[in-house]
Amino acid sequence: MRDGPHLMQFGFRCPLEEEFTLTPLEGHPKRKSGSPVSAPDPMSTVLSDPNMISDISGWDLDIRQIDRGPMRATAAVRQSASVGILKFNFDRRVHQTGESPQGTITLGIPSRTGLQSWRGKVIDGPSILGFGDGDELCAVSDAGFSGFTVSMSKPETIALADRLQLPLQDSLLSPNAIGLQSAHRTAFLWTLLEHLVSTDSRMTAAQDQEIIAGFLEVVSGAEVYQDKSTLRQRNIAVNKALAIMQDNLRDTLLVAEICDMAGVSWRSLDRGFKERFGIGPKAYLMRLKLSRVRSELIAHGHVRKVSDIANDWGFWHMGQFAKDYARQYGTLPSEVVD
């Protein structure tokens, strides 16, 4: 564990310590306080000692096995400049202790079953778990428990919240269980994270932003922040955004940049696009780019490579491009030129 304040100093006692005498699993590789941890991108592995997760992530963990029998843990790690994703699964009941990555805002999405207690509390219903910035972890989970943790650069998260005019809740900055009204709020994030830890391509700035903005939106909740824009204001914002997209269609354009250039909040722009088109600005921009690619494939696909045309419109990962294209048009891009 890192040097510094611990839970006992703040009057917090992990209830498990009063009931069991536990020791870390043998072979737990300790690392020096504050030492950087790097991991290949992507990385997926099976571990005989779950504490080895500390070696491939920014976490400093001390996981203690309660059940008898051989322990098997799986971990998948993705790391970019702004976001670190950890997917985990433990096949034994364990007492999880440790500290979250420093310099980040770390949040967790637990599986629906298996989390017995978190910081001495029973978690009922769908929740996002906030781990703060280098704060203590104390949880008890049953065999088969799994989930994701996402560590987001603290400065970039604060800056993006300001740009998108989404409130940065105090619950994000300290350990907290953030109850949600519906599990549907996290379904998209879970699907996105699942995709990112299973694909070979490196994470992009747009994906970083999508993850951070997604968590900000989920945690802020409609009950906390209400968009007060008028229909006329949203129509003006949508028209500005459409012009910006058209002028920058061959570039990699992030929704936050569109919001900045249009002078509108993310919520207002998203609401305006869904009112007019039934989809958000990101989805609209994707489909607009795909339509331009399709037009060029039909006109010039017999003399130009599919990959070259896709690259011209900002699609660089051909596998993902083919999936997006097929999802939109029901056919692969290569079939257009055959």
mmCIF file of N, CA and C in Angstrom, residues 7 10 12 59 98-100 104-108 118-119 121 123 128-138 169-178:
data_model
loop_
_atom_site.group_PDB
_atom_site.id
_atom_site.type_symbol
_atom_site.label_atom_id
_atom_site.label_comp_id
_atom_site.label_asym_id
_atom_site.label_seq_id
_atom_site.Cartn_x
_atom_site.Cartn_y
_atom_site.Cartn_z
ATOM 1 N N LEU A 7 -7.801 4.650 5.805
ATOM 2 C CA LEU A 7 -9.185 4.756 6.247
ATOM 3 C C LEU A 7 -9.299 4.954 7.750
ATOM 4 N N PHE A 10 -9.519 8.384 9.236
ATOM 5 C CA PHE A 10 -10.732 9.161 9.053
ATOM 6 C C PHE A 10 -11.911 8.512 9.765
ATOM 7 N N PHE A 12 -12.893 5.417 9.546
ATOM 8 C CA PHE A 12 -13.580 4.377 8.781
ATOM 9 C C PHE A 12 -12.918 3.038 9.072
ATOM 10 N N TRP A 59 -3.643 0.652 -10.402
ATOM 11 C CA TRP A 59 -4.134 0.309 -9.077
ATOM 12 C C TRP A 59 -3.014 -0.230 -8.199
ATOM 13 N N GLY A 98 -7.035 -1.716 -1.183
ATOM 14 C CA GLY A 98 -6.033 -1.076 -2.018
ATOM 15 C C GLY A 98 -6.340 0.389 -2.222
ATOM 16 N N GLU A 99 -5.722 0.969 -3.248
ATOM 17 C CA GLU A 99 -5.883 2.383 -3.550
ATOM 18 C C GLU A 99 -6.065 2.571 -5.046
ATOM 19 N N SER A 100 -6.952 3.471 -5.416
ATOM 20 C CA SER A 100 -7.199 3.762 -6.826
ATOM 21 C C SER A 100 -6.039 4.564 -7.410
ATOM 22 N N THR A 104 -6.274 10.657 -10.971
ATOM 23 C CA THR A 104 -7.398 10.311 -11.831
ATOM 24 C C THR A 104 -8.718 10.445 -11.075
ATOM 25 N N ILE A 105 -9.794 10.460 -11.818
ATOM 26 C CA ILE A 105 -11.130 10.229 -11.275
ATOM 27 C C ILE A 105 -11.505 8.829 -11.703
ATOM 28 N N THR A 106 -11.614 7.922 -10.738
ATOM 29 C CA THR A 106 -11.838 6.518 -11.058
ATOM 30 C C THR A 106 -13.256 6.107 -10.685
ATOM 31 N N LEU A 107 -13.941 5.488 -11.621
ATOM 32 C CA LEU A 107 -15.304 5.018 -11.426
ATOM 33 C C LEU A 107 -15.388 3.541 -11.779
ATOM 34 N N GLY A 108 -16.372 2.860 -11.212
ATOM 35 C CA GLY A 108 -16.537 1.449 -11.474
ATOM 36 C C GLY A 108 -17.965 1.105 -11.828
ATOM 37 N N TRP A 118 -19.554 -2.735 -0.058
ATOM 38 C CA TRP A 118 -18.594 -1.765 -0.584
ATOM 39 C C TRP A 118 -18.459 -0.642 0.436
ATOM 40 N N ARG A 119 -17.233 -0.505 0.976
ATOM 41 C CA ARG A 119 -16.961 0.474 2.027
ATOM 42 C C ARG A 119 -17.942 0.335 3.188
ATOM 43 N N LYS A 121 -20.968 -0.851 3.136
ATOM 44 C CA LYS A 121 -22.369 -0.665 2.802
ATOM 45 C C LYS A 121 -22.822 -1.738 1.823
ATOM 46 N N ILE A 123 -24.850 -2.541 -1.455
ATOM 47 C CA ILE A 123 -25.254 -1.798 -2.633
ATOM 48 C C ILE A 123 -26.500 -2.446 -3.214
ATOM 49 N N ILE A 128 -23.108 3.317 -9.936
ATOM 50 C CA ILE A 128 -21.740 3.618 -10.348
ATOM 51 C C ILE A 128 -20.943 3.801 -9.065
ATOM 52 N N LEU A 129 -19.804 3.161 -8.968
ATOM 53 C CA LEU A 129 -18.967 3.284 -7.780
ATOM 54 C C LEU A 129 -17.867 4.305 -8.042
ATOM 55 N N GLY A 130 -17.771 5.308 -7.176
ATOM 56 C CA GLY A 130 -16.718 6.301 -7.293
ATOM 57 C C GLY A 130 -15.566 5.974 -6.356
ATOM 58 N N PHE A 131 -14.342 5.914 -6.902
ATOM 59 C CA PHE A 131 -13.175 5.563 -6.109
ATOM 60 C C PHE A 131 -12.289 6.760 -5.807
ATOM 61 N N GLY A 132 -12.691 7.948 -6.257
ATOM 62 C CA GLY A 132 -11.927 9.146 -5.954
ATOM 63 C C GLY A 132 -10.588 9.180 -6.661
ATOM 64 N N ASP A 133 -9.636 9.870 -6.055
ATOM 65 C CA ASP A 133 -8.294 10.058 -6.598
ATOM 66 C C ASP A 133 -7.295 9.496 -5.597
ATOM 67 N N GLY A 134 -6.837 8.267 -5.813
ATOM 68 C CA GLY A 134 -5.898 7.633 -4.896
ATOM 69 C C GLY A 134 -6.523 7.267 -3.570
ATOM 70 N N ASP A 135 -7.849 7.098 -3.531
ATOM 71 C CA ASP A 135 -8.539 6.802 -2.277
ATOM 72 C C ASP A 135 -8.583 5.305 -2.018
ATOM 73 N N GLU A 136 -8.926 4.964 -0.762
ATOM 74 C CA GLU A 136 -8.921 3.575 -0.320
ATOM 75 C C GLU A 136 -10.085 2.778 -0.897
ATOM 76 N N LEU A 137 -9.788 1.543 -1.226
ATOM 77 C CA LEU A 137 -10.792 0.583 -1.664
ATOM 78 C C LEU A 137 -11.027 -0.425 -0.547
ATOM 79 N N CYS A 138 -12.280 -0.734 -0.270
ATOM 80 C CA CYS A 138 -12.614 -1.802 0.658
ATOM 81 C C CYS A 138 -13.933 -2.406 0.212
ATOM 82 N N GLN A 169 -20.089 16.505 -10.450
ATOM 83 C CA GLN A 169 -20.640 16.224 -9.139
ATOM 84 C C GLN A 169 -19.539 15.952 -8.106
ATOM 85 N N ASP A 170 -19.769 16.382 -6.862
ATOM 86 C CA ASP A 170 -18.823 16.089 -5.785
ATOM 87 C C ASP A 170 -18.640 14.586 -5.612
ATOM 88 N N SER A 171 -19.685 13.813 -5.976
ATOM 89 C CA SER A 171 -19.626 12.364 -5.831
ATOM 90 C C SER A 171 -18.566 11.733 -6.725
ATOM 91 N N LEU A 172 -18.106 12.470 -7.745
ATOM 92 C CA LEU A 172 -17.056 11.952 -8.610
ATOM 93 C C LEU A 172 -15.672 12.119 -8.001
ATOM 94 N N LEU A 173 -15.539 13.032 -7.076
ATOM 95 C CA LEU A 173 -14.225 13.411 -6.572
ATOM 96 C C LEU A 173 -13.839 12.698 -5.284
ATOM 97 N N SER A 174 -14.718 11.893 -4.747
ATOM 98 C CA SER A 174 -14.425 11.166 -3.510
ATOM 99 C C SER A 174 -15.158 9.832 -3.547
ATOM 100 N N PRO A 175 -14.735 8.860 -2.727
ATOM 101 C CA PRO A 175 -15.397 7.550 -2.742
ATOM 102 C C PRO A 175 -16.886 7.676 -2.447
ATOM 103 N N ASN A 176 -17.690 7.080 -3.322
ATOM 104 C CA ASN A 176 -19.130 7.247 -3.192
ATOM 105 C C ASN A 176 -19.829 6.210 -4.062
ATOM 106 N N ALA A 177 -20.949 5.691 -3.590
ATOM 107 C CA ALA A 177 -21.795 4.833 -4.402
ATOM 108 C C ALA A 177 -22.911 5.696 -4.973
ATOM 109 N N ILE A 178 -22.959 5.815 -6.280
ATOM 110 C CA ILE A 178 -23.892 6.714 -6.941
ATOM 111 C C ILE A 178 -25.047 5.878 -7.474
#
